[in-house]
PDB file of C-alpha atoms in Angstrom:
ATOM      1  CA  MET X   1      87.804 149.866  87.864  1.00  0.00           C
ATOM      2  CA  THR X   2      86.947 146.226  87.263  1.00  0.00           C
ATOM      3  CA  PHE X   3      85.943 143.650  84.665  1.00  0.00           C
ATOM      4  CA  SER X   4      83.964 140.529  85.486  1.00  0.00           C
ATOM      5  CA  ILE X   5      81.872 137.667  84.198  1.00  0.00           C
ATOM      6  CA  VAL X   6      78.926 136.251  86.130  1.00  0.00           C
ATOM      7  CA  ALA X   7      77.660 132.990  84.645  1.00  0.00           C
ATOM      8  CA  ARG X   8      75.525 129.889  84.950  1.00  0.00           C
ATOM      9  CA  GLN X   9      76.190 126.479  83.421  1.00  0.00           C
ATOM     10  CA  GLY X  10      73.680 123.797  84.281  1.00  0.00           C
ATOM     11  CA  ASP X  11      73.185 124.028  88.045  1.00  0.00           C
ATOM     12  CA  ALA X  12      76.538 125.767  88.653  1.00  0.00           C
ATOM     13  CA  HIS X  13      76.892 129.532  89.156  1.00  0.00           C
ATOM     14  CA  GLY X  14      80.056 131.588  89.431  1.00  0.00           C
ATOM     15  CA  ILE X  15      81.992 134.813  89.009  1.00  0.00           C
ATOM     16  CA  ALA X  16      85.492 135.673  87.830  1.00  0.00           C
ATOM     17  CA  VAL X  17      86.772 139.219  88.292  1.00  0.00           C
ATOM     18  CA  ALA X  18      89.975 141.248  87.920  1.00  0.00           C
ATOM     19  CA  SER X  19      90.867 144.831  88.785  1.00  0.00           C
ATOM     20  CA  LYS X  20      93.522 147.412  89.583  1.00  0.00           C
ATOM     21  CA  PHE X  21      92.206 147.308  93.142  1.00  0.00           C
ATOM     22  CA  LEU X  22      93.429 145.548  96.266  1.00  0.00           C
ATOM     23  CA  ALA X  23      91.624 142.268  97.076  1.00  0.00           C
ATOM     24  CA  VAL X  24      88.819 142.623  94.548  1.00  0.00           C
ATOM     25  CA  GLY X  25      87.474 139.261  95.692  1.00  0.00           C
ATOM     26  CA  ALA X  26      86.601 140.769  99.066  1.00  0.00           C
ATOM     27  CA  VAL X  27      84.117 143.169  97.457  1.00  0.00           C
ATOM     28  CA  VAL X  28      82.730 142.104  94.082  1.00  0.00           C
ATOM     29  CA  PRO X  29      81.496 138.464  93.992  1.00  0.00           C
ATOM     30  CA  ALA X  30      78.773 136.419  95.652  1.00  0.00           C
ATOM     31  CA  ALA X  31      76.923 133.240  94.696  1.00  0.00           C
ATOM     32  CA  ARG X  32      74.422 130.931  96.345  1.00  0.00           C
ATOM     33  CA  LEU X  33      73.659 127.284  95.592  1.00  0.00           C
ATOM     34  CA  GLY X  34      70.448 126.836  93.669  1.00  0.00           C
ATOM     35  CA  VAL X  35      69.900 130.599  93.427  1.00  0.00           C
ATOM     36  CA  GLY X  36      72.411 132.516  91.307  1.00  0.00           C
ATOM     37  CA  ALA X  37      75.425 134.814  91.308  1.00  0.00           C
ATOM     38  CA  VAL X  38      76.094 138.557  91.523  1.00  0.00           C
ATOM     39  CA  ALA X  39      78.978 140.953  90.900  1.00  0.00           C
ATOM     40  CA  THR X  40      78.889 144.524  92.256  1.00  0.00           C
ATOM     41  CA  GLN X  41      81.565 146.931  91.030  1.00  0.00           C
ATOM     42  CA  SER X  42      82.467 150.492  90.018  1.00  0.00           C
ATOM     43  CA  PHE X  43      81.467 152.358  93.216  1.00  0.00           C
ATOM     44  CA  ALA X  44      80.432 148.962  94.531  1.00  0.00           C
ATOM     45  CA  ARG X  45      77.452 148.655  96.829  1.00  0.00           C
ATOM     46  CA  VAL X  46      78.200 145.465  98.752  1.00  0.00           C
ATOM     47  CA  ALA X  47      74.630 145.344 100.073  1.00  0.00           C
ATOM     48  CA  TYR X  48      73.532 144.471  96.529  1.00  0.00           C
ATOM     49  CA  LEU X  49      75.010 141.002  96.955  1.00  0.00           C
ATOM     50  CA  ASP X  50      72.629 139.750  99.635  1.00  0.00           C
ATOM     51  CA  GLU X  51      69.734 141.842  98.340  1.00  0.00           C
ATOM     52  CA  LEU X  52      69.909 140.519  94.800  1.00  0.00           C
ATOM     53  CA  LEU X  53      70.508 136.918  95.860  1.00  0.00           C
ATOM     54  CA  GLY X  54      67.504 137.258  98.157  1.00  0.00           C
ATOM     55  CA  ARG X  55      65.349 138.539  95.310  1.00  0.00           C
ATOM     56  CA  LEU X  56      66.505 135.698  93.064  1.00  0.00           C
ATOM     57  CA  ALA X  57      65.738 133.205  95.822  1.00  0.00           C
ATOM     58  CA  ASP X  58      62.224 134.647  96.014  1.00  0.00           C
ATOM     59  CA  GLY X  59      61.741 133.872  92.338  1.00  0.00           C
ATOM     60  CA  GLU X  60      62.336 137.274  90.740  1.00  0.00           C
ATOM     61  CA  PRO X  61      64.006 137.162  87.289  1.00  0.00           C
ATOM     62  CA  ALA X  62      67.455 138.753  87.166  1.00  0.00           C
ATOM     63  CA  ASP X  63      66.368 141.803  85.179  1.00  0.00           C
ATOM     64  CA  GLU X  64      63.433 142.559  87.481  1.00  0.00           C
ATOM     65  CA  ALA X  65      65.544 142.015  90.609  1.00  0.00           C
ATOM     66  CA  LEU X  66      68.259 144.305  89.275  1.00  0.00           C
ATOM     67  CA  SER X  67      65.803 147.028  88.242  1.00  0.00           C
ATOM     68  CA  ALA X  68      64.099 146.959  91.627  1.00  0.00           C
ATOM     69  CA  ALA X  69      67.378 147.068  93.561  1.00  0.00           C
ATOM     70  CA  THR X  70      68.921 149.906  91.580  1.00  0.00           C
ATOM     71  CA  ALA X  71      65.696 151.939  91.650  1.00  0.00           C
ATOM     72  CA  LEU X  72      66.009 152.176  95.439  1.00  0.00           C
ATOM     73  CA  ASP X  73      69.665 153.285  95.327  1.00  0.00           C
ATOM     74  CA  GLU X  74      70.387 157.021  95.146  1.00  0.00           C
ATOM     75  CA  GLY X  75      73.925 156.244  93.999  1.00  0.00           C
ATOM     76  CA  ARG X  76      72.843 153.886  91.208  1.00  0.00           C
ATOM     77  CA  GLU X  77      74.406 155.942  88.399  1.00  0.00           C
ATOM     78  CA  THR X  78      77.848 155.204  89.835  1.00  0.00           C
ATOM     79  CA  ARG X  79      77.189 151.458  90.094  1.00  0.00           C
ATOM     80  CA  GLN X  80      77.826 148.508  87.839  1.00  0.00           C
ATOM     81  CA  VAL X  81      76.202 145.156  88.524  1.00  0.00           C
ATOM     82  CA  GLY X  82      75.932 141.757  86.853  1.00  0.00           C
ATOM     83  CA  VAL X  83      73.315 139.190  87.901  1.00  0.00           C
ATOM     84  CA  VAL X  84      72.567 135.639  86.757  1.00  0.00           C
ATOM     85  CA  GLY X  85      69.684 133.592  88.133  1.00  0.00           C
ATOM     86  CA  LEU X  86      68.247 130.167  87.390  1.00  0.00           C
ATOM     87  CA  ALA X  87      66.682 131.268  84.117  1.00  0.00           C
ATOM     88  CA  SER X  88      67.781 134.845  83.458  1.00  0.00           C
ATOM     89  CA  ALA X  89      70.731 137.239  83.243  1.00  0.00           C
ATOM     90  CA  ALA X  90      71.083 141.014  83.466  1.00  0.00           C
ATOM     91  CA  THR X  91      73.736 143.718  83.641  1.00  0.00           C
ATOM     92  CA  PHE X  92      73.554 147.382  84.680  1.00  0.00           C
ATOM     93  CA  THR X  93      76.019 150.211  84.068  1.00  0.00           C
ATOM     94  CA  GLY X  94      75.217 153.589  85.609  1.00  0.00           C
ATOM     95  CA  SER X  95      75.661 156.730  83.548  1.00  0.00           C
ATOM     96  CA  GLU X  96      78.360 158.051  85.913  1.00  0.00           C
ATOM     97  CA  CYS X  97      80.664 155.009  85.702  1.00  0.00           C
ATOM     98  CA  ASN X  98      84.117 155.970  84.442  1.00  0.00           C
ATOM     99  CA  ASP X  99      84.873 155.307  80.765  1.00  0.00           C
ATOM    100  CA  TRP X 100      85.060 152.933  79.161  1.00  0.00           C
ATOM    101  CA  ALA X 101      82.150 151.239  80.872  1.00  0.00           C
ATOM    102  CA  GLY X 102      79.523 148.814  79.628  1.00  0.00           C
ATOM    103  CA  GLY X 103      78.359 145.239  79.563  1.00  0.00           C
ATOM    104  CA  VAL X 104      76.326 142.521  77.891  1.00  0.00           C
ATOM    105  CA  ALA X 105      73.973 139.835  79.235  1.00  0.00           C
ATOM    106  CA  ARG X 106      72.475 136.771  77.602  1.00  0.00           C
ATOM    107  CA  ASP X 107      70.504 133.688  78.643  1.00  0.00           C
ATOM    108  CA  ASP X 108      70.813 130.664  76.366  1.00  0.00           C
ATOM    109  CA  GLY X 109      68.747 128.273  78.462  1.00  0.00           C
ATOM    110  CA  ASP X 110      71.276 125.864  79.976  1.00  0.00           C
ATOM    111  CA  THR X 111      73.858 128.649  80.196  1.00  0.00           C
ATOM    112  CA  ALA X 112      73.733 132.383  80.856  1.00  0.00           C
ATOM    113  CA  TYR X 113      76.179 135.201  81.433  1.00  0.00           C
ATOM    114  CA  ALA X 114      76.521 138.858  82.361  1.00  0.00           C
ATOM    115  CA  ILE X 115      79.844 140.449  81.389  1.00  0.00           C
ATOM    116  CA  GLN X 116      80.704 144.006  82.458  1.00  0.00           C
ATOM    117  CA  GLY X 117      83.562 146.369  83.142  1.00  0.00           C
ATOM    118  CA  ASN X 118      84.490 149.973  83.849  1.00  0.00           C
ATOM    119  CA  ILE X 119      87.650 152.059  83.416  1.00  0.00           C
ATOM    120  CA  LEU X 120      88.489 149.600  80.631  1.00  0.00           C
ATOM    121  CA  THR X 121      90.727 150.228  77.658  1.00  0.00           C
ATOM    122  CA  GLY X 122      87.578 149.951  75.520  1.00  0.00           C
ATOM    123  CA  PRO X 123      84.610 147.767  74.503  1.00  0.00           C
ATOM    124  CA  GLU X 124      87.015 145.213  73.053  1.00  0.00           C
ATOM    125  CA  VAL X 125      87.541 143.886  76.591  1.00  0.00           C
ATOM    126  CA  VAL X 126      83.901 142.850  77.005  1.00  0.00           C
ATOM    127  CA  GLU X 127      83.776 141.615  73.408  1.00  0.00           C
ATOM    128  CA  ALA X 128      86.835 139.404  73.931  1.00  0.00           C
ATOM    129  CA  MET X 129      85.372 137.971  77.135  1.00  0.00           C
ATOM    130  CA  GLU X 130      82.115 137.127  75.395  1.00  0.00           C
ATOM    131  CA  ARG X 131      83.942 135.382  72.539  1.00  0.00           C
ATOM    132  CA  ALA X 132      86.013 133.367  74.996  1.00  0.00           C
ATOM    133  CA  TRP X 133      82.871 132.238  76.800  1.00  0.00           C
ATOM    134  CA  HIS X 134      81.365 130.938  73.566  1.00  0.00           C
ATOM    135  CA  ASP X 135      84.650 129.449  72.334  1.00  0.00           C
ATOM    136  CA  THR X 136      84.958 127.306  75.477  1.00  0.00           C
ATOM    137  CA  ALA X 137      81.458 125.779  75.294  1.00  0.00           C
ATOM    138  CA  GLY X 138      81.539 122.271  76.741  1.00  0.00           C
ATOM    139  CA  GLU X 139      84.327 122.948  79.227  1.00  0.00           C
ATOM    140  CA  PRO X 140      83.707 123.086  83.013  1.00  0.00           C
ATOM    141  CA  LEU X 141      82.302 126.358  84.360  1.00  0.00           C
ATOM    142  CA  ALA X 142      85.435 127.348  86.270  1.00  0.00           C
ATOM    143  CA  ARG X 143      87.558 126.920  83.155  1.00  0.00           C
ATOM    144  CA  ARG X 144      85.146 129.022  81.079  1.00  0.00           C
ATOM    145  CA  LEU X 145      85.179 131.779  83.690  1.00  0.00           C
ATOM    146  CA  LEU X 146      88.967 131.795  83.687  1.00  0.00           C
ATOM    147  CA  ALA X 147      89.118 131.818  79.871  1.00  0.00           C
ATOM    148  CA  ALA X 148      86.860 134.866  79.748  1.00  0.00           C
ATOM    149  CA  LEU X 149      89.001 136.670  82.327  1.00  0.00           C
ATOM    150  CA  VAL X 150      92.212 135.802  80.466  1.00  0.00           C
ATOM    151  CA  ALA X 151      90.706 137.098  77.223  1.00  0.00           C
ATOM    152  CA  GLY X 152      89.600 140.343  78.837  1.00  0.00           C
ATOM    153  CA  ASP X 153      93.018 140.849  80.369  1.00  0.00           C
ATOM    154  CA  ALA X 154      94.747 140.193  77.046  1.00  0.00           C
ATOM    155  CA  ALA X 155      92.425 142.665  75.301  1.00  0.00           C
ATOM    156  CA  GLY X 156      93.499 145.470  77.639  1.00  0.00           C
ATOM    157  CA  GLY X 157      91.497 144.951  80.811  1.00  0.00           C
ATOM    158  CA  ASP X 158      91.549 147.707  83.407  1.00  0.00           C
ATOM    159  CA  SER X 159      93.160 150.726  81.754  1.00  0.00           C
ATOM    160  CA  ARG X 160      95.058 151.552  84.975  1.00  0.00           C
ATOM    161  CA  GLY X 161      96.837 148.186  85.158  1.00  0.00           C
ATOM    162  CA  ARG X 162      96.640 144.970  87.162  1.00  0.00           C
ATOM    163  CA  GLN X 163      96.514 144.170  90.874  1.00  0.00           C
ATOM    164  CA  SER X 164      94.018 141.491  91.933  1.00  0.00           C
ATOM    165  CA  ALA X 165      91.693 138.774  90.662  1.00  0.00           C
ATOM    166  CA  ALA X 166      89.236 136.302  92.133  1.00  0.00           C
ATOM    167  CA  MET X 167      86.891 133.449  91.311  1.00  0.00           C
ATOM    168  CA  TYR X 168      83.952 132.167  93.304  1.00  0.00           C
ATOM    169  CA  ALA X 169      81.634 129.432  92.022  1.00  0.00           C
ATOM    170  CA  VAL X 170      79.145 126.985  93.499  1.00  0.00           C
ATOM    171  CA  GLU X 171      77.716 123.691  92.267  1.00  0.00           C
ATOM    172  CA  PRO X 172      75.785 120.969  94.137  1.00  0.00           C
ATOM    173  CA  GLY X 173      78.096 118.154  95.211  1.00  0.00           C
ATOM    174  CA  SER X 174      81.335 119.901  94.241  1.00  0.00           C
ATOM    175  CA  GLY X 175      84.257 120.863  96.445  1.00  0.00           C
ATOM    176  CA  TYR X 176      85.775 119.406  99.582  1.00  0.00           C
ATOM    177  CA  ASP X 177      83.383 117.027 101.324  1.00  0.00           C
ATOM    178  CA  ALA X 178      80.842 117.824  98.565  1.00  0.00           C
ATOM    179  CA  CYS X 179      80.202 121.171 100.280  1.00  0.00           C
ATOM    180  CA  GLY X 180      79.060 122.799  97.041  1.00  0.00           C
ATOM    181  CA  VAL X 181      81.980 125.215  96.580  1.00  0.00           C
ATOM    182  CA  LEU X 182      83.247 124.642  93.045  1.00  0.00           C
ATOM    183  CA  ALA X 183      85.983 127.298  93.336  1.00  0.00           C
ATOM    184  CA  ASP X 184      86.916 129.913  95.941  1.00  0.00           C
ATOM    185  CA  LEU X 185      90.150 131.631  94.948  1.00  0.00           C
ATOM    186  CA  ARG X 186      91.645 135.083  95.486  1.00  0.00           C
ATOM    187  CA  VAL X 187      94.807 136.790  94.308  1.00  0.00           C
ATOM    188  CA  ASP X 188      94.784 139.935  96.420  1.00  0.00           C
ATOM    189  CA  ASP X 189      97.937 141.781  95.285  1.00  0.00           C
ATOM    190  CA  HIS X 190     100.039 140.535  92.374  1.00  0.00           C
ATOM    191  CA  ALA X 191     101.801 141.869  89.293  1.00  0.00           C
ATOM    192  CA  ASP X 192      99.996 139.344  87.061  1.00  0.00           C
ATOM    193  CA  PRO X 193      96.891 138.340  89.003  1.00  0.00           C
ATOM    194  CA  VAL X 194      94.950 136.629  86.213  1.00  0.00           C
ATOM    195  CA  THR X 195      97.822 134.267  85.411  1.00  0.00           C
ATOM    196  CA  GLU X 196      98.258 133.565  89.117  1.00  0.00           C
ATOM    197  CA  LEU X 197      94.534 132.845  89.403  1.00  0.00           C
ATOM    198  CA  GLY X 198      94.927 130.255  86.653  1.00  0.00           C
ATOM    199  CA  ARG X 199      97.739 128.565  88.554  1.00  0.00           C
ATOM    200  CA  LEU X 200      95.658 128.434  91.713  1.00  0.00           C
ATOM    201  CA  LEU X 201      92.689 127.009  89.811  1.00  0.00           C
ATOM    202  CA  SER X 202      94.849 124.131  88.566  1.00  0.00           C
ATOM    203  CA  ASP X 203      95.910 123.415  92.153  1.00  0.00           C
ATOM    204  CA  TRP X 204      92.307 123.705  93.370  1.00  0.00           C
ATOM    205  CA  GLU X 205      91.172 121.166  90.784  1.00  0.00           C
ATOM    206  CA  MET X 206      93.888 118.775  91.943  1.00  0.00           C
ATOM    207  CA  TYR X 207      93.081 119.035  95.629  1.00  0.00           C
ATOM    208  CA  PHE X 208      89.296 119.354  95.490  1.00  0.00           C
ATOM    209  CA  GLY X 209      88.281 117.927  92.114  1.00  0.00           C
ATOM    210  CA  LYS X 210      86.465 114.647  91.573  1.00  0.00           C
ATOM    211  CA  PRO X 211      88.326 111.511  90.440  1.00  0.00           C
ATOM    212  CA  GLU X 212      88.811 111.250  86.680  1.00  0.00           C
ATOM    213  CA  ASP X 213      90.180 108.568  84.343  1.00  0.00           C
ATOM    214  CA  VAL X 214      90.325 106.015  87.169  1.00  0.00           C
ATOM    215  CA  ALA X 215      92.383 102.890  86.391  1.00  0.00           C
ATOM    216  CA  PRO X 216      91.911  99.616  88.342  1.00  0.00           C
ATOM    217  CA  LEU X 217      94.762  98.730  90.687  1.00  0.00           C
ATOM    218  CA  GLU X 218      95.545  95.447  88.968  1.00  0.00           C
ATOM    219  CA  GLY X 219      98.502  93.704  87.370  1.00  0.00           C
ATOM    220  CA  GLU X 220     101.506  95.797  86.376  1.00  0.00           C
ATOM    221  CA  LEU X 221      99.863  99.062  87.473  1.00  0.00           C
ATOM    222  CA  ALA X 222      99.247  97.688  90.971  1.00  0.00           C
ATOM    223  CA  ASP X 223     102.869  96.513  91.140  1.00  0.00           C
ATOM    224  CA  GLU X 224     104.126  99.938  90.034  1.00  0.00           C
ATOM    225  CA  VAL X 225     101.946 101.808  92.524  1.00  0.00           C
ATOM    226  CA  ARG X 226     102.920  99.455  95.361  1.00  0.00           C
ATOM    227  CA  GLY X 227     106.612  99.953  94.606  1.00  0.00           C
ATOM    228  CA  ARG X 228     106.345 103.722  94.388  1.00  0.00           C
ATOM    229  CA  LEU X 229     104.361 103.901  97.625  1.00  0.00           C
ATOM    230  CA  ALA X 230     107.016 101.769  99.336  1.00  0.00           C
ATOM    231  CA  ARG X 231     109.726 104.177  98.164  1.00  0.00           C
ATOM    232  CA  ALA X 232     107.649 106.973  99.680  1.00  0.00           C
ATOM    233  CA  GLY X 233     107.445 105.113 102.989  1.00  0.00           C
ATOM    234  CA  PHE X 234     103.908 103.677 102.703  1.00  0.00           C
ATOM    235  CA  THR X 235     104.197  99.895 102.901  1.00  0.00           C
ATOM    236  CA  ASP X 236     100.804  98.487 103.871  1.00  0.00           C
ATOM    237  CA  ALA X 237     100.325  95.067 102.259  1.00  0.00           C
ATOM    238  CA  ASP X 238      97.059  96.239 100.734  1.00  0.00           C
ATOM    239  CA  VAL X 239      97.936  98.651  97.921  1.00  0.00           C
ATOM    240  CA  ALA X 240      94.625 100.520  98.189  1.00  0.00           C
ATOM    241  CA  THR X 241      95.204 101.168 101.892  1.00  0.00           C
ATOM    242  CA  ALA X 242      98.770 102.326 101.291  1.00  0.00           C
ATOM    243  CA  LEU X 243      97.526 104.604  98.503  1.00  0.00           C
ATOM    244  CA  ALA X 244      94.872 106.090 100.792  1.00  0.00           C
ATOM    245  CA  ASP X 245      97.498 106.767 103.460  1.00  0.00           C
ATOM    246  CA  TRP X 246      99.827 108.469 100.969  1.00  0.00           C
ATOM    247  CA  ALA X 247      97.034 110.462  99.323  1.00  0.00           C
ATOM    248  CA  GLY X 248      95.785 111.661 102.693  1.00  0.00           C
ATOM    249  CA  ASN X 249      99.287 112.767 103.625  1.00  0.00           C
ATOM    250  CA  ALA X 250      99.527 114.691 100.327  1.00  0.00           C
ATOM    251  CA  ASN X 251      96.013 116.182 100.714  1.00  0.00           C
ATOM    252  CA  TYR X 252      94.683 114.308  97.675  1.00  0.00           C
ATOM    253  CA  GLU X 253      91.970 112.439  99.576  1.00  0.00           C
ATOM    254  CA  ALA X 254      89.176 114.046  97.529  1.00  0.00           C
ATOM    255  CA  ARG X 255      90.525 112.205  94.484  1.00  0.00           C
ATOM    256  CA  LEU X 256      90.491 108.725  95.999  1.00  0.00           C
ATOM    257  CA  SER X 257      88.235 106.221  94.256  1.00  0.00           C
ATOM    258  CA  PRO X 258      87.147 102.731  95.321  1.00  0.00           C
ATOM    259  CA  ASP X 259      87.567 101.698  91.674  1.00  0.00           C
ATOM    260  CA  GLY X 260      91.312 102.306  91.469  1.00  0.00           C
ATOM    261  CA  ILE X 261      93.706 105.243  91.074  1.00  0.00           C
ATOM    262  CA  ASP X 262      92.850 108.639  89.618  1.00  0.00           C
ATOM    263  CA  ARG X 263      94.971 109.722  86.638  1.00  0.00           C
ATOM    264  CA  ARG X 264      96.203 112.925  88.278  1.00  0.00           C
ATOM    265  CA  VAL X 265      96.980 111.139  91.554  1.00  0.00           C
ATOM    266  CA  LEU X 266      99.027 108.610  89.590  1.00  0.00           C
ATOM    267  CA  GLU X 267     100.892 111.443  87.855  1.00  0.00           C
ATOM    268  CA  ALA X 268     101.600 113.077  91.235  1.00  0.00           C
ATOM    269  CA  LEU X 269     102.800 109.797  92.732  1.00  0.00           C
ATOM    270  CA  ARG X 270     105.138 109.217  89.800  1.00  0.00           C
ATOM    271  CA  ALA X 271     106.506 112.746  90.042  1.00  0.00           C
ATOM    272  CA  ALA X 272     107.077 112.361  93.795  1.00  0.00           C
ATOM    273  CA  THR X 273     108.920 109.043  93.508  1.00  0.00           C
ATOM    274  CA  ASP X 274     110.959 109.310  90.291  1.00  0.00           C
TER     275      ASP X 274
END
């Protein structure tokens, strides 16, 4: 009743998933820094998440870890699982998963993925997700995960309809206070959950992303920023201090840079003071 992509790009691992199921993000995904990522679905066995991440942490390749875990499970033929480790990827679809069900896994060295789904409109869902992954090569992991989910949804997705979607990804140094959480988003009950997940990802990137396209606070730009901050009520004589106060009030502190003003922060300041 779900379609998902589990993937690695460099030292980042993540999962994106959608389903006609309430709060799919509470059941399907798990990832661990420096270890890998797992999705458990169909008649999901949540215990697979910790078990498979533990096996990956112990150095087992994804295919061996998945084979060992499913061999011990009497209900394995109802399960569907995707696993990506540091240097491997694997997917499993039990023979009793509801049609259409299937998946594909591939390790390309610096990147890897396992894409799978059940109760889908057909194999075109997995095929579309795989194409989207390859078509977005070079983009950030979270954006590639979302693109694959969007493609799967557009190709038909869950044959019963839409209800929830989620994304969870980890990367060293990413996230608030460099905690390592690249994305942690859930749409638990929505008429168009994949589109809503995309909106939330854009907000997440704004609030928790790293500074980009930083411009020095000099000359005309410094004068503009100082004037806009004053209109917003932040009048410290030092423009960098006033900017930090405003950004903190707007929850943009993760995007502050000692080298100047981040492009997206500048756009937000302009929008707030026009």
